[in-house]
Coordinates of C-alpha atoms in Angstrom, one line a residue:
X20 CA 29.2 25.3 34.0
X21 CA 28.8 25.7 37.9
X22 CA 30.5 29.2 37.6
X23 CA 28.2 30.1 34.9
X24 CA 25.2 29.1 37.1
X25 CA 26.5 30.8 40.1
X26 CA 26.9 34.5 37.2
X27 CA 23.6 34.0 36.8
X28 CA 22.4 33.9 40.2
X29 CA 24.3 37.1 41.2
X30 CA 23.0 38.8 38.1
X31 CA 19.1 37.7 37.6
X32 CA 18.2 39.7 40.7
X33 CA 19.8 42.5 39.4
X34 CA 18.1 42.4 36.0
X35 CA 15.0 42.1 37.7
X36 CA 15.5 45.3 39.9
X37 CA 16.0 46.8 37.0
X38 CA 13.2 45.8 35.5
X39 CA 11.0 46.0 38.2
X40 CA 8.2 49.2 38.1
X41 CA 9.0 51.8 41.2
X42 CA 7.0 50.8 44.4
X43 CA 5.2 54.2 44.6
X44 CA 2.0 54.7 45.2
X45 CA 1.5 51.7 43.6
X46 CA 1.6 52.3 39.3
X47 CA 2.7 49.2 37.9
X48 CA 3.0 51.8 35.2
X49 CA 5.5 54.2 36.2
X50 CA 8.0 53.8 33.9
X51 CA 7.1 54.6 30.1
X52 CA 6.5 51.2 27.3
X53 CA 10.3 51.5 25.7
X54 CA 12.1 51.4 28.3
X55 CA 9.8 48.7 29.7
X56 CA 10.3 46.9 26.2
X57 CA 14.4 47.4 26.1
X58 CA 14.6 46.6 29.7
X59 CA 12.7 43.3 29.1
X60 CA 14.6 42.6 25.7
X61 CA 17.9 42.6 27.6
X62 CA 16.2 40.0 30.4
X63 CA 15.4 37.8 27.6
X64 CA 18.7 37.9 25.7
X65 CA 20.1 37.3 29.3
X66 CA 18.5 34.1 29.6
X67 CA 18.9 32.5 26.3
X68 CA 22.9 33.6 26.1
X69 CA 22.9 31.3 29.4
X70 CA 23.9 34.1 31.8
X71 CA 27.0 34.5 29.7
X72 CA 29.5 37.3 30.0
X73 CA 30.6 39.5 27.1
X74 CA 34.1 38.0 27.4
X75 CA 32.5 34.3 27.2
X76 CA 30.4 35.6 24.2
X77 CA 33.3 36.9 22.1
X78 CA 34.8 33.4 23.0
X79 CA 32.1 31.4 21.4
X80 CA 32.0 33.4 18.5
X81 CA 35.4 33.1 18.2
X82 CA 35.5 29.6 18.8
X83 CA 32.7 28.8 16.0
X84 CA 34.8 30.8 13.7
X85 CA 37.7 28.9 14.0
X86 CA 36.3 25.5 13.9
X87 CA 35.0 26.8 10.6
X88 CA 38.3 27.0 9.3
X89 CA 39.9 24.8 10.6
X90 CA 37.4 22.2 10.0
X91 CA 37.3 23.3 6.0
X92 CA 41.4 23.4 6.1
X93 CA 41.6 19.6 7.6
X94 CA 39.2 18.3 5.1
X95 CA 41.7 19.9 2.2
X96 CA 44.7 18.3 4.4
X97 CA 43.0 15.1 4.5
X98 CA 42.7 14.6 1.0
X99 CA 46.3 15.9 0.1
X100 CA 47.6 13.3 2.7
X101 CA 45.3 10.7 1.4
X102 CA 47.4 11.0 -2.2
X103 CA 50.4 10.7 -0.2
X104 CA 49.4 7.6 0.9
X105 CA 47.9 5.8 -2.1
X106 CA 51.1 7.3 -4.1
X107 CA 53.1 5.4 -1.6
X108 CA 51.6 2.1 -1.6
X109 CA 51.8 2.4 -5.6
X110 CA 55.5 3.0 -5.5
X111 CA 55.5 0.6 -3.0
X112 CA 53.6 -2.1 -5.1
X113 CA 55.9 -0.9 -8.5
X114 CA 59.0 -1.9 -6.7
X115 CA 58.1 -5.3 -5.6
X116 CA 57.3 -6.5 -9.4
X117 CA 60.0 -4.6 -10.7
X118 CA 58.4 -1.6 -12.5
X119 CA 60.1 1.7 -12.7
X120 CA 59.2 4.6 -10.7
X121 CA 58.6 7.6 -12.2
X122 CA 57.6 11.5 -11.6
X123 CA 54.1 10.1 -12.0
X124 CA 54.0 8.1 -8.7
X125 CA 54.8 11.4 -6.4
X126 CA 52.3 14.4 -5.3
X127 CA 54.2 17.1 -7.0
X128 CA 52.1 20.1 -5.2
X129 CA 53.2 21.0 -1.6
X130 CA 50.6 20.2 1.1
X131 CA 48.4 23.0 2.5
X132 CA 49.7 24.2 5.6
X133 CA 47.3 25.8 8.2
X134 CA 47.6 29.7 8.2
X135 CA 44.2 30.3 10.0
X136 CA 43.3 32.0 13.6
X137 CA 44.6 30.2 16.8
X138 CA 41.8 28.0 18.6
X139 CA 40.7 30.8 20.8
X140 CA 41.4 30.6 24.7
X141 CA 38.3 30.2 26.4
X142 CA 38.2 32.6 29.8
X143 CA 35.9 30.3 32.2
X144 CA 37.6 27.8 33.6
X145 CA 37.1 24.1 31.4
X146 CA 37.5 20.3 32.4
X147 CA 40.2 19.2 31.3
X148 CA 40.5 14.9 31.3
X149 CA 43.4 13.8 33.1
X150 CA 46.6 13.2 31.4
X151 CA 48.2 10.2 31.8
X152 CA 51.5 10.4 33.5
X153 CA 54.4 10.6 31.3
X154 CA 56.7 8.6 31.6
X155 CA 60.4 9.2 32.6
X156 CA 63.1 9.2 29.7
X157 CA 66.0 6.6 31.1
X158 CA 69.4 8.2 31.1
X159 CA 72.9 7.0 31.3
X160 CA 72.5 6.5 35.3
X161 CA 68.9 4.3 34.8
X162 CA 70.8 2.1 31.9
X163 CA 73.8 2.1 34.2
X164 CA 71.3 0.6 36.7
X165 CA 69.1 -1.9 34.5
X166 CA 72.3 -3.5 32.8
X167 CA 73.7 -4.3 36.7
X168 CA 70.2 -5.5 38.2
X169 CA 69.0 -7.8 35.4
X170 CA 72.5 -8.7 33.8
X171 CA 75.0 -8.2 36.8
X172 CA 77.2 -6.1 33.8
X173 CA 78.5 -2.7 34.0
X174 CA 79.6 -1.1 30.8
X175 CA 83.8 -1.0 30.1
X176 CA 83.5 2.8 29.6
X177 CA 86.5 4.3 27.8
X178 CA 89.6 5.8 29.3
X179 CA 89.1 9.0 26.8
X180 CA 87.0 10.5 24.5
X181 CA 89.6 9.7 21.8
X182 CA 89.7 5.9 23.2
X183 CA 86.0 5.7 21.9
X184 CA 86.6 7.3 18.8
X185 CA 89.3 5.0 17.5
X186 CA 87.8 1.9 18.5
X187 CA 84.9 2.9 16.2
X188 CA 86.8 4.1 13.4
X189 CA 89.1 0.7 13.6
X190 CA 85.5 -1.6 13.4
X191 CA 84.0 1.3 10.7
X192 CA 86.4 1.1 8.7
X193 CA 87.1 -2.7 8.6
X194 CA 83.1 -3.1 8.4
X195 CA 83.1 -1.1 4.9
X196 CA 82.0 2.5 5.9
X197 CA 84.2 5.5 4.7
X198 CA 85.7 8.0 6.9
X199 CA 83.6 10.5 5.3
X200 CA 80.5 9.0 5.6
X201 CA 81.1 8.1 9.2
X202 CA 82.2 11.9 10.6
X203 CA 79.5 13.3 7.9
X204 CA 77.1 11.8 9.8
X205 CA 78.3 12.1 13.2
X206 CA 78.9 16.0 12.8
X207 CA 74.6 16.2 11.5
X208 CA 73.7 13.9 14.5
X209 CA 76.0 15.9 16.7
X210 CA 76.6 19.0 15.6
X211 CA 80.3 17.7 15.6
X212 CA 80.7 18.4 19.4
X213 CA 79.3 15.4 20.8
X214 CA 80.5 12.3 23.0
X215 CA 80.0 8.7 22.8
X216 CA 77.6 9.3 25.7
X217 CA 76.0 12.4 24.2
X218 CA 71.8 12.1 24.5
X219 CA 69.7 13.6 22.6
X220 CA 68.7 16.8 24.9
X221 CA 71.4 16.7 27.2
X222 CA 73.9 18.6 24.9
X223 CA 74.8 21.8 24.2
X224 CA 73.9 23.3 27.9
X225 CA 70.8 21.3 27.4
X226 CA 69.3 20.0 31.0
X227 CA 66.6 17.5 30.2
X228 CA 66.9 14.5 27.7
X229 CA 64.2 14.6 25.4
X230 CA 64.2 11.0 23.8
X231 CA 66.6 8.0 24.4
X232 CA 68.9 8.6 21.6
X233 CA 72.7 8.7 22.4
X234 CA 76.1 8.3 20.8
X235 CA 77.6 9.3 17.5
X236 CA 74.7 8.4 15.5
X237 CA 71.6 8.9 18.0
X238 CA 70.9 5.5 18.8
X239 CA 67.2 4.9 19.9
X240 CA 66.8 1.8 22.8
X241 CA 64.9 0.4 20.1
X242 CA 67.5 1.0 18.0
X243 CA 69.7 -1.1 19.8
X244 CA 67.3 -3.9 20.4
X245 CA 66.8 -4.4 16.8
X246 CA 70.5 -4.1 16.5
X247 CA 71.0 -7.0 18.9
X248 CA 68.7 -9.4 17.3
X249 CA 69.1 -8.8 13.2
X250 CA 73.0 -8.3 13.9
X251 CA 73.9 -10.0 17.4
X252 CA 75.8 -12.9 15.6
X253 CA 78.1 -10.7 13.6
X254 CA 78.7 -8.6 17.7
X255 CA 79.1 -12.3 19.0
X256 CA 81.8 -13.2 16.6
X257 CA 84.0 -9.9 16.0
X258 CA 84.3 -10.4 20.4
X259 CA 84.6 -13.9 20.5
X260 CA 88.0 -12.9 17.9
X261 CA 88.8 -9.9 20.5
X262 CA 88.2 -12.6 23.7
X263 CA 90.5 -15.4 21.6
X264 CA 93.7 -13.0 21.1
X265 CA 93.4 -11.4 24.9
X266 CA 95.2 -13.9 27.9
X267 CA 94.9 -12.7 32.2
X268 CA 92.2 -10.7 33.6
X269 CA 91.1 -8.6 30.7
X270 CA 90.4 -11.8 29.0
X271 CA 88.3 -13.1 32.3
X272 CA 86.3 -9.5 31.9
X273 CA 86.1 -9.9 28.2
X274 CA 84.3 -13.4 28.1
X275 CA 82.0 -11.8 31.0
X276 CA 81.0 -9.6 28.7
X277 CA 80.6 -12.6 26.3
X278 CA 78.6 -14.4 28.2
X279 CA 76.2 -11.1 28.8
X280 CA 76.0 -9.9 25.2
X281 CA 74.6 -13.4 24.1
X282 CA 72.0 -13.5 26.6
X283 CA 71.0 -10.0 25.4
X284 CA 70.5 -11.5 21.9
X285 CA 68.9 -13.9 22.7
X286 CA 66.4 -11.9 24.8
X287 CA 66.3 -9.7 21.7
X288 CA 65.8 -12.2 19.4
X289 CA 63.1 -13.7 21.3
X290 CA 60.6 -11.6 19.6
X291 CA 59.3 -11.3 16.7
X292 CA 61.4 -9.3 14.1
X293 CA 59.5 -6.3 13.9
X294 CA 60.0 -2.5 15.0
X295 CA 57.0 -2.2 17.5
X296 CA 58.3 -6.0 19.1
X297 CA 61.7 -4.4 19.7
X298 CA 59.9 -1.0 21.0
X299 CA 58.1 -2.5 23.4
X300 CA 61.4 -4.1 24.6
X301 CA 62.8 -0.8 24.5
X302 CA 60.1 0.8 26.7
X303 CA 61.3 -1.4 29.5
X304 CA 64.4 -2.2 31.8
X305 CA 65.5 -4.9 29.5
X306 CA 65.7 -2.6 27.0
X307 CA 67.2 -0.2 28.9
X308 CA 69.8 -2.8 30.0
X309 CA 71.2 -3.6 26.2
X310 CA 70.9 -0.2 25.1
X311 CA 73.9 0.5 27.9
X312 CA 75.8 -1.4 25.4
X313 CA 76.6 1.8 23.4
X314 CA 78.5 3.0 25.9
X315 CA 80.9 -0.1 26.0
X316 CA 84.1 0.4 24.2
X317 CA 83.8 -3.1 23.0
X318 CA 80.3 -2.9 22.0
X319 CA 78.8 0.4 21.2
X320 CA 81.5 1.2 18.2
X321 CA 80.0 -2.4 16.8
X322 CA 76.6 -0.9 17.6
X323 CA 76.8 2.6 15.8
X324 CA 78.8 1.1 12.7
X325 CA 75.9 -0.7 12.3
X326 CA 73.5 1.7 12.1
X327 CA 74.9 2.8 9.0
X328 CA 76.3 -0.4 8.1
X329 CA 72.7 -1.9 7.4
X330 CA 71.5 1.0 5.4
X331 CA 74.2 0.6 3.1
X332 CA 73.8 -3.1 3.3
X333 CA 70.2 -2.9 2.5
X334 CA 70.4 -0.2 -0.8
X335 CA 73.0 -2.9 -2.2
X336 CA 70.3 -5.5 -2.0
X337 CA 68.0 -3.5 -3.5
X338 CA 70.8 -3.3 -6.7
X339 CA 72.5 0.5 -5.3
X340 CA 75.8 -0.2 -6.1
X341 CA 76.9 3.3 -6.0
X342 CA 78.6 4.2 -2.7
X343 CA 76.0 6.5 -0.9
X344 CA 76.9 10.4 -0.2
X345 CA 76.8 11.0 3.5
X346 CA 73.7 12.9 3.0
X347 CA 71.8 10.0 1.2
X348 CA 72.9 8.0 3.6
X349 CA 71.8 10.3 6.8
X350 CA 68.1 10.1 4.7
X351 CA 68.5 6.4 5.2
X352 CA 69.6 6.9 9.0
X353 CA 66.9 9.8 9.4
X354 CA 63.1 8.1 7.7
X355 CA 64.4 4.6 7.6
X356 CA 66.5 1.9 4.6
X357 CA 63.0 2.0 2.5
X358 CA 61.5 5.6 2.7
X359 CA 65.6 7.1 2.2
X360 CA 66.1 5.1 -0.6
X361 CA 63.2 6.2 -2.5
X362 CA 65.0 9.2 -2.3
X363 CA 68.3 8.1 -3.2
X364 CA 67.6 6.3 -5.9
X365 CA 65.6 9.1 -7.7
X366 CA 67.0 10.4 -10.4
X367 CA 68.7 14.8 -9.5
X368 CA 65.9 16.0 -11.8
X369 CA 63.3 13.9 -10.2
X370 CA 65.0 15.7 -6.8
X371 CA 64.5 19.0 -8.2
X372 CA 60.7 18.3 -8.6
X373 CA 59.2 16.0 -6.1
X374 CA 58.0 17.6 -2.8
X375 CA 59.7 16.6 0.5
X376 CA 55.8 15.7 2.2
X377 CA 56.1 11.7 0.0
X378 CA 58.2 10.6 2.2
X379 CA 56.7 11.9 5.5
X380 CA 53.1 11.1 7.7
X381 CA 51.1 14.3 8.3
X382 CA 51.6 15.0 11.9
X383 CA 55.9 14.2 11.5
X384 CA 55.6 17.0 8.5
X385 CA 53.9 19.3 10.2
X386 CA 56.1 19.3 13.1
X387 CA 59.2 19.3 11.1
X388 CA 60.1 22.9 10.2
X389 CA 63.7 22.0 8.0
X390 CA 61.1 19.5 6.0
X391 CA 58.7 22.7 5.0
X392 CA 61.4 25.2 4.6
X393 CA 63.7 22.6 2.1
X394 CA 60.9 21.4 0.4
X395 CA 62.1 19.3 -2.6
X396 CA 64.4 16.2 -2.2
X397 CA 66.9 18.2 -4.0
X398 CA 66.7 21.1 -0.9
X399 CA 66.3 18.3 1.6
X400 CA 69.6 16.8 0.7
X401 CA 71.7 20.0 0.2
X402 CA 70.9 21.8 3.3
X403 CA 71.6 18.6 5.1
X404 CA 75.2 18.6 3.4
X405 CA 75.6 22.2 4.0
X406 CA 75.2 21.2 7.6
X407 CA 77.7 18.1 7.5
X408 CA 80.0 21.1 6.3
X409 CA 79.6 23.3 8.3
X410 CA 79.5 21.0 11.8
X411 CA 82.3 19.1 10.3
X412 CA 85.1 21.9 11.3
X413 CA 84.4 21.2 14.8
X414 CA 86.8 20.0 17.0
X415 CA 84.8 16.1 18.0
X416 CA 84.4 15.6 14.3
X417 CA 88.3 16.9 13.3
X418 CA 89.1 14.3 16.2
X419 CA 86.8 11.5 14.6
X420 CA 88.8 12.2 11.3
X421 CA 91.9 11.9 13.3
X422 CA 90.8 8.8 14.3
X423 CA 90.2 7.4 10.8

């Protein structure tokens, strides 16, 4: 605004110059009515644009055009994603008293995607609120730290890569999990290359972590919080078997490690059971401190089995006896046990036909380009497989087959 004010101040005098008769002999009316009349026009226009420049006009009319569309676009997109929802919470409702879902409870047309001009780039400088500060994404070092200050516990890291790998294939496989669904998985989350310490970001000449997930099957620090507390009595028992059959100092370091993991449960379950309890647990040191479990040989294979172990656990409650494909169970892994098992239970033709945007919330669909490209359940799941295939001839996952 102030460097609007200060254009108009530079340029009013000049427009009144302009305007102003000649200083000769004193006729006020040297110069002839048109140009008098044009001269005066263009003052006036002046003044009501606000002193603006071309470049800001083009801007506004730019901008107005754009909010046009946009504006009639969001008000399509917010009644397609309203039917998403009420077609949810009716599937939702079916389920609970036992009705059967059919093509009728999906949106079968694909959402309206916004193809429309860019919001225009306005050339005077704006004022912009401040942002709050983001907030750092912990990596190994800052779990490192947490589980040392609050826990006095350091992580038994493996000896090897391969060290890691068969002490989760040995607890996978006695858990119930298949060797294929376990290296299926790991090459998608992966790309088949990665370490038990692999984060999400830091891979693949990547520099800067870009969310807290890290291990074989991306593990979120809420992740491993909820972990802790729905399955931290089934950890406390398969190490209180490990701590019984160990004797001299790597039993002493062992029932350490004990003693830590069931204060961590306890912490964990301390909370309510719910997803944004366990985030907010997460989102601090104390979260940060358990989730440096997944790097324990001990503890993180017990932690990434059961990632996948409750998904398959939960579709058998729900009367899915069928072992799940690794794709259907990556769905499971990927939009959570409810929202992938509405797409594993569905029926192939139902796949064929029901649009990939039921099982999403606007903003994740719109920023999720495989979703839009593969958009059926039927596309969803074989490009995902395709993947598995293809990531599955490198050499971490041909070692985590090894393993099994």
């Amino acid at each position: 605004m102030h460097h609007s004010i200060r254009n108009a101040v530079r340029l009013v005098p000049l427009a009144l110059v302009l305007l102003a008769p000649p200083a000769r002999g004193g006729e006020a009316d040297a110069l002839p009515p048109a140009v008098r009349d044009a001269k005066a026009q263009l003052l006036s226009q002046f003044f009501a644009q606000g002193g603006a420049s071309p470049a800001v006009l083009e801007y506004r009319r730019k901008l107005a055009e754009y909010q046009q569309i946009r504006g009639a676009f969001d008000e399509e997109a917010g009644a397609y994603w309203s039917r998403i929802s009420e077609k949810r919470k009716g599937r939702n409702a079916k389920r609970r008293s036992g009705q059967q879902v059919t093509l009728d409870d999906y949106v079968l047309e694909h959402p309206p995607l916004y193809n429309g001009p860019k919001r225009p780039v306005n050339p005077e400088p704006e004022q912009t609120p401040d942002r709050p500060e983001r907030k750092p994404i912990p990596v190994v070092a800052d779990l490192l730290r947490a589980a040392q200050e609050l826990y006095q516990f350091t992580p038994q890291r493996p000896s090897s890569e391969v060290e890691f790998k068969r002490a989760y294939a040995r607890y996978a496989l006695a858990s119930g999990l298949t060797r294929e669904q376990a290296v299926r998985v790991y090459s998608f989350e992966t790309g088949g290359t990665g370490n038990y310490d692999v984060q999400a970001g830091i891979e693949h000449g990547g520099k800067r972590a870009i969310s807290t997930a890290m291990g074989y099957n991306q593990l979120l620090t809420t992740n491993s919080v909820e972990l802790l507390a729905e399955q931290g009595h089934e950890l406390i028992r398969a190490l209180s078997e490990k701590v019984a059959k160990t004797s001299g100092p790597p039993r002493q370091l062992l029932e350490h490690k004990l003693i830590v993991l069931k204060k961590m449960v306890a912490q964990a379950k301390s909370v309510p059971d719910t997803w944004s309890e366990h985030e907010k647990i997460g989102n601090t040191a104390q979260g940060w401190a358990m989730h440096a479990m997944v790097l324990d040989v001990d503890i993180g294979p017990m932690l990434q089995t059961h990632k996948l172990l409750t998904s398959v656990l939960f579709a058998r409650t729900k009367g899915y006896s069928r072992p799940l494909s690794a794709a259907e169970l990556e769905m499971m892994n990927l939009t959570g046990d409810g929202t992938g098992l509405d797409m594993v239970t569905m029926p192939q033709a139902m796949r064929e036909q029901v649009p990939t945007s039921n099982f999403f919330q606007r903003g994740g669909y719109e920023r999720n380009p495989v979703a839009i490209r593969h958009n059926t359940v039927a596309k969803l799941l074989a490009v995902t497989d395709a993947r598995m295939d293809s990531n599955s001839n490198n050499a971490g996952a041909r070692e985590l087959a090894g393993a099994f």
